[in-house]
Amino acid sequence: MSEHRPVGVFDSGVGGLSVVREMRRRMPRLDIVYVSDARHLPYGEKSEEFIRERSFAIADFLLGEGARALVIACNTATAAAARALREAFTLPIVGIEPAVKPAAQATRSGIVGILATASTLQSSRYAELLRRFGQFTRVIGQPASGLVECVEAGELDGPRTRELLARHLGPLLEAGADTIVLGCTHYPFLLPAIRAIVGPAVRIIDPGDAVARRVEEVLGSDTGGGATLRCFSSGDPAAQQALMSRLLGETVAVLPLPERGRGHRREAAPG
Ligand code: DGL
């Protein structure tokens, strides 16, 4: 019975669709409800408190839509809100975080670059990742401001995007990084432009598939459904619909995200 209930996925914008893409590759029958909080992005330049507030409102909404599991398809929101969400809700919650461990295992030069939002790189969760997995590796965090906006504007390979990428990737390459982690779910949509700058020898790690694998584990054998994808956005639905359809390579309908959640948490959000 429960296989007909969807999995709820959210991000500050369309970036989380890079995770949805991987989830559907592994679990093609899964029903998914996706929320893009485009009106409030970029999360990476907001306070943790604000991001937590938005995460709770969206989680409430997704529970109201019947979600049986929640995927925080946003590194920034995972760092700011995953713990509080897990304390407040009983359903399984899967988050995403910069793949420091796989990068440290993969590097040959001993230098890895983490491309992420400022908020992710300043978070205590990221500090903990460095402490656990970064002892024998030089891990350089590069706050990549502006890239989320490029993706949201549909500029996946334009001059502004290439210029910003060159500015953010340059210091990592100059420092000798041979492995670069895409620490924000928007960045996989920039992969061709990133590859053009870093060249073929640099390893690029996108943790999207690892998250999809974790979702599959959490759902167990229960990954059936009607293969539906319902999308909601707090941004301009027409613009978001055009962009999401382009990113996924199929036509998706996008409905406006209702303003208020419905109160499905078991206790109030901590400060
Ligand atoms: N996709 C979000 C992430 O993974 C971007 C956050 C933002 O809006 O700055 O971090």
PDB file of C-alpha atoms and ligand atoms in Angstrom, residues 11-12 41-44 73-76 117 120 148 183-186, ligand 1:
ATOM      1  CA  ASP A  11      15.957  22.231  -2.389  1.00  0.00           C
ATOM      2  CA  SER A  12      16.286  26.005  -2.420  1.00  0.00           C
ATOM      3  CA  LEU A  41      17.225  31.305  -2.708  1.00  0.00           C
ATOM      4  CA  PRO A  42      20.139  31.371  -2.449  1.00  0.00           C
ATOM      5  CA  TYR A  43      20.028  29.546   0.890  1.00  0.00           C
ATOM      6  CA  GLY A  44      23.839  29.654   0.881  1.00  0.00           C
ATOM      7  CA  ALA A  73      18.438  17.565  -1.802  1.00  0.00           C
ATOM      8  CA  CYS A  74      20.424  20.580  -0.675  1.00  0.00           C
ATOM      9  CA  ASN A  75      23.811  20.578   1.054  1.00  0.00           C
ATOM     10  CA  THR A  76      23.100  23.933   2.660  1.00  0.00           C
ATOM     11  CA  THR A 117      28.005  27.534  -0.733  1.00  0.00           C
ATOM     12  CA  THR A 120      27.808  24.920   3.884  1.00  0.00           C
ATOM     13  CA  VAL A 148      23.270  28.916  -7.999  1.00  0.00           C
ATOM     14  CA  GLY A 183      29.157  20.335  -2.815  1.00  0.00           C
ATOM     15  CA  CYS A 184      25.916  21.952  -3.973  1.00  0.00           C
ATOM     16  CA  THR A 185      23.177  20.156  -5.878  1.00  0.00           C
ATOM     17  CA  HIS A 186      22.926  22.929  -8.467  1.00  0.00           C
TER      18      HIS A 186
HETATM   19  N1  DGL B   1      21.371  23.380  -3.996  1.00  0.00           N
HETATM   20  C1  DGL B   1      21.760  24.035  -2.768  1.00  0.00           C
HETATM   21  C2  DGL B   1      22.870  23.232  -2.096  1.00  0.00           C
HETATM   22  O1  DGL B   1      23.018  22.048  -2.372  1.00  0.00           O
HETATM   23  C3  DGL B   1      22.048  25.464  -3.075  1.00  0.00           C
HETATM   24  C4  DGL B   1      21.837  26.350  -1.916  1.00  0.00           C
HETATM   25  C5  DGL B   1      21.586  27.806  -2.244  1.00  0.00           C
HETATM   26  O2  DGL B   1      20.440  28.132  -2.570  1.00  0.00           O
HETATM   27  O3  DGL B   1      22.517  28.593  -2.071  1.00  0.00           O
HETATM   28  O4  DGL B   1      23.602  23.730  -1.278  1.00  0.00           O
END
